[in-house]
CSV table of C-alpha atoms in Angstrom, one decimal:
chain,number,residue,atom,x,y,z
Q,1,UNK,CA,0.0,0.0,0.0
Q,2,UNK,CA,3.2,2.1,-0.6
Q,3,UNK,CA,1.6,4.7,-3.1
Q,4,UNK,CA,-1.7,4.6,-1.8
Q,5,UNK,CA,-0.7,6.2,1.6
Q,6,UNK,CA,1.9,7.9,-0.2
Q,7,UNK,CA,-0.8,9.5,-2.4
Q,8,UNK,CA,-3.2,10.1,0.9
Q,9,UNK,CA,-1.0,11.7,3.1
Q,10,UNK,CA,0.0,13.9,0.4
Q,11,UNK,CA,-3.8,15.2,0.4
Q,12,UNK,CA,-4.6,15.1,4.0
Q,13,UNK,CA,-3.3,18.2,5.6
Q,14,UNK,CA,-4.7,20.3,2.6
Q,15,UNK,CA,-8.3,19.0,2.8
Q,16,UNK,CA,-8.3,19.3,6.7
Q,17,UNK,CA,-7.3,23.2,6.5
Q,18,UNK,CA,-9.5,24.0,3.0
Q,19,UNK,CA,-12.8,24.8,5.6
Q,20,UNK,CA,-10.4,27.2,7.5
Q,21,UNK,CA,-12.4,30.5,7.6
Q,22,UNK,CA,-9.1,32.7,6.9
Q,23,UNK,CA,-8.3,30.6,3.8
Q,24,UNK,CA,-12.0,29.4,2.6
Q,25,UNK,CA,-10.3,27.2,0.0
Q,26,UNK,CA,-13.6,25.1,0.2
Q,27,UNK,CA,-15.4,28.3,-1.8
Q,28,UNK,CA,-12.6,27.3,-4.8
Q,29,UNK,CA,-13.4,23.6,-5.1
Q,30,UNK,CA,-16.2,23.8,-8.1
Q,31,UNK,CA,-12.9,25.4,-10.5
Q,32,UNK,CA,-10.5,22.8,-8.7
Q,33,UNK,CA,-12.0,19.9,-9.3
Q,34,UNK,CA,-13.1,20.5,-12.9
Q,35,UNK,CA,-9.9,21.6,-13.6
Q,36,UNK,CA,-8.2,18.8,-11.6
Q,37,UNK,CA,-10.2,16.1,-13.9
Q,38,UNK,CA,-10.1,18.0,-17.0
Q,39,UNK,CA,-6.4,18.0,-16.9
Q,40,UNK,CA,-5.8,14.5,-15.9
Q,41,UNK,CA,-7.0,13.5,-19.2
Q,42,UNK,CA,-4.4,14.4,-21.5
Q,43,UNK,CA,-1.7,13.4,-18.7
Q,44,UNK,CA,-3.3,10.1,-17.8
Q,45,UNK,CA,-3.1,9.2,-21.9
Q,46,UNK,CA,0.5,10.3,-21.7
Q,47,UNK,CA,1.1,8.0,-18.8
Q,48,UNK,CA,-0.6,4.9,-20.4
Q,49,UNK,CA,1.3,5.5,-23.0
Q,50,UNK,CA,5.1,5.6,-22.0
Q,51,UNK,CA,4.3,2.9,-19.3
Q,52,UNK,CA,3.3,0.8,-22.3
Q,53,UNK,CA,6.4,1.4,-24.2
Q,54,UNK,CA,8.2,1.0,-21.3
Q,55,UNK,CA,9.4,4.7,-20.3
Q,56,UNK,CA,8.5,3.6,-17.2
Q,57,UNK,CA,6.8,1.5,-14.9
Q,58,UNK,CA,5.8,0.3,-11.6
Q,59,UNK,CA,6.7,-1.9,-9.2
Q,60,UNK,CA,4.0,-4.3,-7.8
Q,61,UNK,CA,5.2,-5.1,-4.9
Q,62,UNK,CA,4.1,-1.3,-3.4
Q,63,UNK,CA,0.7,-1.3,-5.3
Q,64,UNK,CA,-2.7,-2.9,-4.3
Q,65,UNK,CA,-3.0,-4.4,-7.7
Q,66,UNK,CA,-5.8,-2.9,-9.1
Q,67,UNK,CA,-5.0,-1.4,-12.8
Q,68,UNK,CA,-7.2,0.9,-15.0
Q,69,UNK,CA,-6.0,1.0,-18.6
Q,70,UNK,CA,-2.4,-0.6,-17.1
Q,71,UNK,CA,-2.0,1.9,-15.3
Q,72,UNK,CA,-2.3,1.5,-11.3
Q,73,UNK,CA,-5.3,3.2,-9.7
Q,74,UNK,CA,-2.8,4.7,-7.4
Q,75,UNK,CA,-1.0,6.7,-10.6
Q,76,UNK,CA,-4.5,8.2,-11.3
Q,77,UNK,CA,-5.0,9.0,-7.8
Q,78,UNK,CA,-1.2,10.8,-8.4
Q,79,UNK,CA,-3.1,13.6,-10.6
Q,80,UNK,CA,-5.4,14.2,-8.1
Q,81,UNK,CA,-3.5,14.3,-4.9
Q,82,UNK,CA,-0.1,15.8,-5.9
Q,83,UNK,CA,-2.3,19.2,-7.9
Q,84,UNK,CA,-4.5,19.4,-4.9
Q,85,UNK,CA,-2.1,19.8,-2.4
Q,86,UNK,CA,0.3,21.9,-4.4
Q,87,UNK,CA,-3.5,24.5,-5.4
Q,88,UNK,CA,-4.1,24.4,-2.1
Q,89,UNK,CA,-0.2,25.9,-1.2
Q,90,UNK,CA,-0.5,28.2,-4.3
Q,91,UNK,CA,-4.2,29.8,-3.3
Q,92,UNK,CA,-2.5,30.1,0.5
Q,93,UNK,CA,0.6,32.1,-0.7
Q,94,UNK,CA,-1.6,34.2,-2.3
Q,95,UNK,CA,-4.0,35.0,0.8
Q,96,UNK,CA,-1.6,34.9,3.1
Q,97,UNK,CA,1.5,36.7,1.5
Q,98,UNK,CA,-0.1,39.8,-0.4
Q,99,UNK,CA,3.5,41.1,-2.0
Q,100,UNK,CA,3.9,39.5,-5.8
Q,101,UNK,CA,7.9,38.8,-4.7
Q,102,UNK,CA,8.5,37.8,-8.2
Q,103,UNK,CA,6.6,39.9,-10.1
Q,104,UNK,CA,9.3,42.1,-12.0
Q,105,UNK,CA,11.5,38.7,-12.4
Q,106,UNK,CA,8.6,36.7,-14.1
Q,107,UNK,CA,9.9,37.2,-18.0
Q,108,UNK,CA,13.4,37.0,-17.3
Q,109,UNK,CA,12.6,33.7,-15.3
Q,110,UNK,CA,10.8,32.7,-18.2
Q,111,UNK,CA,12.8,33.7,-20.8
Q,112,UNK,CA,15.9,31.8,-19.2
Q,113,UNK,CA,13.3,28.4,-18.5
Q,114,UNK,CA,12.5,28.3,-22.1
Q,115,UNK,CA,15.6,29.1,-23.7
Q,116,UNK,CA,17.3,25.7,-21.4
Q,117,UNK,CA,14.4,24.0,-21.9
Q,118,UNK,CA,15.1,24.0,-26.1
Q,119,UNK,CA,18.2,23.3,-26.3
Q,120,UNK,CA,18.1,20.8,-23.6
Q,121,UNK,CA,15.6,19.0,-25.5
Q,122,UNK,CA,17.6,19.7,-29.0
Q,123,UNK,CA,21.0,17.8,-27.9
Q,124,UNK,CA,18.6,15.0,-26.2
Q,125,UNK,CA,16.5,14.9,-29.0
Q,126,UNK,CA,16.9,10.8,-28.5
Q,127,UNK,CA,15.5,10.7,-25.0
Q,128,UNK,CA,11.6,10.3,-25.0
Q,129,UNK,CA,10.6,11.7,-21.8
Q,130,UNK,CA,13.3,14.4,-21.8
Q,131,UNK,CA,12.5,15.6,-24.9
Q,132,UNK,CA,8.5,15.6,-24.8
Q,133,UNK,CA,8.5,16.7,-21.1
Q,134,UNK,CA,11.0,20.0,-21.7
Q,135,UNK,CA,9.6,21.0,-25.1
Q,136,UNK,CA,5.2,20.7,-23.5
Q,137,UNK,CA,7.0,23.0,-20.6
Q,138,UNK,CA,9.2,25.4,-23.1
Q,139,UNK,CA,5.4,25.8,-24.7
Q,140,UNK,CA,3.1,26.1,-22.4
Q,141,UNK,CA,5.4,29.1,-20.5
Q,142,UNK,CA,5.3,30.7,-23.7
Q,143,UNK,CA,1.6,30.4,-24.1
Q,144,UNK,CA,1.0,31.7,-20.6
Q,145,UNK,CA,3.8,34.2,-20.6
Q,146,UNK,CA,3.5,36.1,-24.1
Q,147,UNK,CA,0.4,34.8,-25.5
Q,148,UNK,CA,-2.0,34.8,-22.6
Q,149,UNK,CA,-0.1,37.6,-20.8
Q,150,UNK,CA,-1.0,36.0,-17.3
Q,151,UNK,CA,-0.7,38.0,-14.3
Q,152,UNK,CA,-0.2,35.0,-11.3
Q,153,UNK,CA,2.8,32.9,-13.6
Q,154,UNK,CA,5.2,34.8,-11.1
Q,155,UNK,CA,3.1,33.3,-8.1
Q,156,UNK,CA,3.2,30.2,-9.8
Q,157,UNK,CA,7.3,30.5,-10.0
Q,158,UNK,CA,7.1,31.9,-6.2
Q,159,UNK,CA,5.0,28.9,-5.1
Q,160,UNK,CA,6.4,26.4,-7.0
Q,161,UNK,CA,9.7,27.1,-5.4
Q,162,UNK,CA,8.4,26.3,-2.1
Q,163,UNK,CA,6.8,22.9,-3.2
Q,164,UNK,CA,10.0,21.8,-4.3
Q,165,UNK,CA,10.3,20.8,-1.1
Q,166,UNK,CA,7.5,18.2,-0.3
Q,167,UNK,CA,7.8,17.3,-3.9
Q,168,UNK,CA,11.4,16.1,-2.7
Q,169,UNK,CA,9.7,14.3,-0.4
Q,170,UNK,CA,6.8,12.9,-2.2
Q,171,UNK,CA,9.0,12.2,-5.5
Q,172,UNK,CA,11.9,10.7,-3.1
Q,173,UNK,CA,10.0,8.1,-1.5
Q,174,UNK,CA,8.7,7.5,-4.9
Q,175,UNK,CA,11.7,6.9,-6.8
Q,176,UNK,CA,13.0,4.3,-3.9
Q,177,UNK,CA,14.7,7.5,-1.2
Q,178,UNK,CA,13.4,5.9,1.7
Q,179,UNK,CA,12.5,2.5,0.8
Q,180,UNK,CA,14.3,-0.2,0.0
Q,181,UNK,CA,13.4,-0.4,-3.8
Q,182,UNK,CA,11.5,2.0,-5.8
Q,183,UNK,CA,7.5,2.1,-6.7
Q,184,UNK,CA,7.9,4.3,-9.9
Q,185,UNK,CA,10.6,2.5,-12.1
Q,186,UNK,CA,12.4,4.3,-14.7
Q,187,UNK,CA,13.9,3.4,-18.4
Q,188,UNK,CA,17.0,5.8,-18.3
Q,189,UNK,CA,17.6,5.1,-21.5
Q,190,UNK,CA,15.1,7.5,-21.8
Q,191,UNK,CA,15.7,10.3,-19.8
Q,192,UNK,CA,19.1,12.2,-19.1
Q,193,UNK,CA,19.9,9.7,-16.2
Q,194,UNK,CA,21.2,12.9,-14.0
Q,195,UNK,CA,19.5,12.3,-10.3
Q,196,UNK,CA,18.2,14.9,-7.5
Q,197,UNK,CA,19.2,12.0,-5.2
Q,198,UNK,CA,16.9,9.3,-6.2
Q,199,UNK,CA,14.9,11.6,-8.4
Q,200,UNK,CA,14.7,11.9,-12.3
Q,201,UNK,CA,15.7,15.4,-13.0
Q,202,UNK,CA,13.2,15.2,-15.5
Q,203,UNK,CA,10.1,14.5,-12.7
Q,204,UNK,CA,11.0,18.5,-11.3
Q,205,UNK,CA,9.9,19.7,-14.8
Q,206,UNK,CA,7.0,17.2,-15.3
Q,207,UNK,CA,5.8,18.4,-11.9
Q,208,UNK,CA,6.0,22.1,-12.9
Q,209,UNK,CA,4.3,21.4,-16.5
Q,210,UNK,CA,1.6,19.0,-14.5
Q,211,UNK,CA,0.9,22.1,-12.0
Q,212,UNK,CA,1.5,25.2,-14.5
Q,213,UNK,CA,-1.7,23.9,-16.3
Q,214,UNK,CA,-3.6,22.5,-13.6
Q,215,UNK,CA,-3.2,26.5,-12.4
Q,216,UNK,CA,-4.2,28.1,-15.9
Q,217,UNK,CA,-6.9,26.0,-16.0
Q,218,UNK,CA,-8.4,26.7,-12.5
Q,219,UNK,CA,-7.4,30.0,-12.7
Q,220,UNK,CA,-9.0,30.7,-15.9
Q,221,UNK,CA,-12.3,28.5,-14.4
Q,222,UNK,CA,-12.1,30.8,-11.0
Q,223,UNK,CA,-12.2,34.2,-13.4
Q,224,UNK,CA,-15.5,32.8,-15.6
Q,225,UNK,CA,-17.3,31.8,-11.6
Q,226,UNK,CA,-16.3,34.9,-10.6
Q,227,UNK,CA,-17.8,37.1,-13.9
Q,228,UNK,CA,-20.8,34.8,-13.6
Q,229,UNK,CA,-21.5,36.2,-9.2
Q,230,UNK,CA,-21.0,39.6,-10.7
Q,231,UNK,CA,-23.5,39.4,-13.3
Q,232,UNK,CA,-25.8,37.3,-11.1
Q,233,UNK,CA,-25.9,40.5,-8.2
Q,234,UNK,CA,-26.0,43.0,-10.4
């Protein structure tokens, strides 16, 4: 039951506090969850496919053995768990810390994410998930950066920062950290075999792709419930 609890405890401090009146993350949860399942789509097919072709896999002995489309039921738990408690940290930097810190870094941050990100992905053009992970992340910063013009991607840098740290964690005992063998087994003949201890260097970008659109998605889904109160009251 490795992943299971893994996955569980990753969620249960965030859903305890999301009734706490100061941060009333509760009053988000219609844009989170549509967002949360609308995004697992894509990234679920992505799964079942490099676990079919053997990018990687998992091991059975830290599953409960039930499989949907090959893939575990605690990898699709992953893409709910892991965005939910990374929202929730997001939504409470922004109620509780009211100065954008990065604000007049965000382009330059993008700018420098992007430009590693291609020509990572140019000399590697012969690893699967290095490739296809660092050119979805090169495009979707420039979609949110210069074609959507966000306003919260420096949040999302700011915050993202800070969940490097339970995603440390989370990805370590993954990857076989703490445990004697790992649960999410990796081809590295398909990645750039360069470790964060135990952890794909690849997963760090992955997880910022995974939560970059989880966020434009919600975000975008908060703005329309927000326009649709206004016009509702007036």
């Amino acid at each position: 039951m490795t992943y299971l609890l893994i996955n569980l405890f990753t969620i249960l401090v965030p859903l305890l506090f999301s009734a706490n009146t100061r941060l009333n993350f509760i009053s988000k949860w219609k844009p989170l969850w549509s967002a949360l399942f609308i995004v697992m789509i894509p990234f679920i097919a992505w799964d079942v496919y490099f676990t079919n072709i053997g990018v990687w896999g998992f091991n059975s002995d830290h599953l409960i053995g039930v499989n949907i489309l090959n893939l575990p039921i605690e990898e699709w738990l992953f893409f709910l768990c892991v965005p939910y408690a990374s929202i929730f940290t997001y939504h409470c930097f922004g109620v509780l810390i009211k100065k954008d810190i990065l604000a007049k870094y965000t382009n330059i941050i993008s700018l420098i994410l992007v430009a590693l990100l291609v020509v990572a992905s140019i000399v590697h053009f012969d690893k699967l998930y290095t490739t296809s992970t660092f050119i979805a992340l090169a495009f979707v910063i420039i979609i949110f950066q210069w074609g959507l013009k966000v306003k919260w991607l420096s949040r999302f840098y700011f915050s993202y920062l800070v969940i490097l740290l339970p995603f440390y964690i989370v990805n370590g005992m993954l990857t076989g950290m703490w445990l004697n063998e790992p649960v999410v087994i990796y081809n590295d003949l398909e990645n750039l075999n360069l470790r964060w201890n135990t952890i794909p260097i690849e997963d760090v970008f992955y997880g910022m792709l995974l939560l970059l659109i989880n966020i434009g998605l919600y975000e975008y889904l908060q703005s329309k419930q927000q326009e649709t109160s206004t016009h509702i009251s007036v």
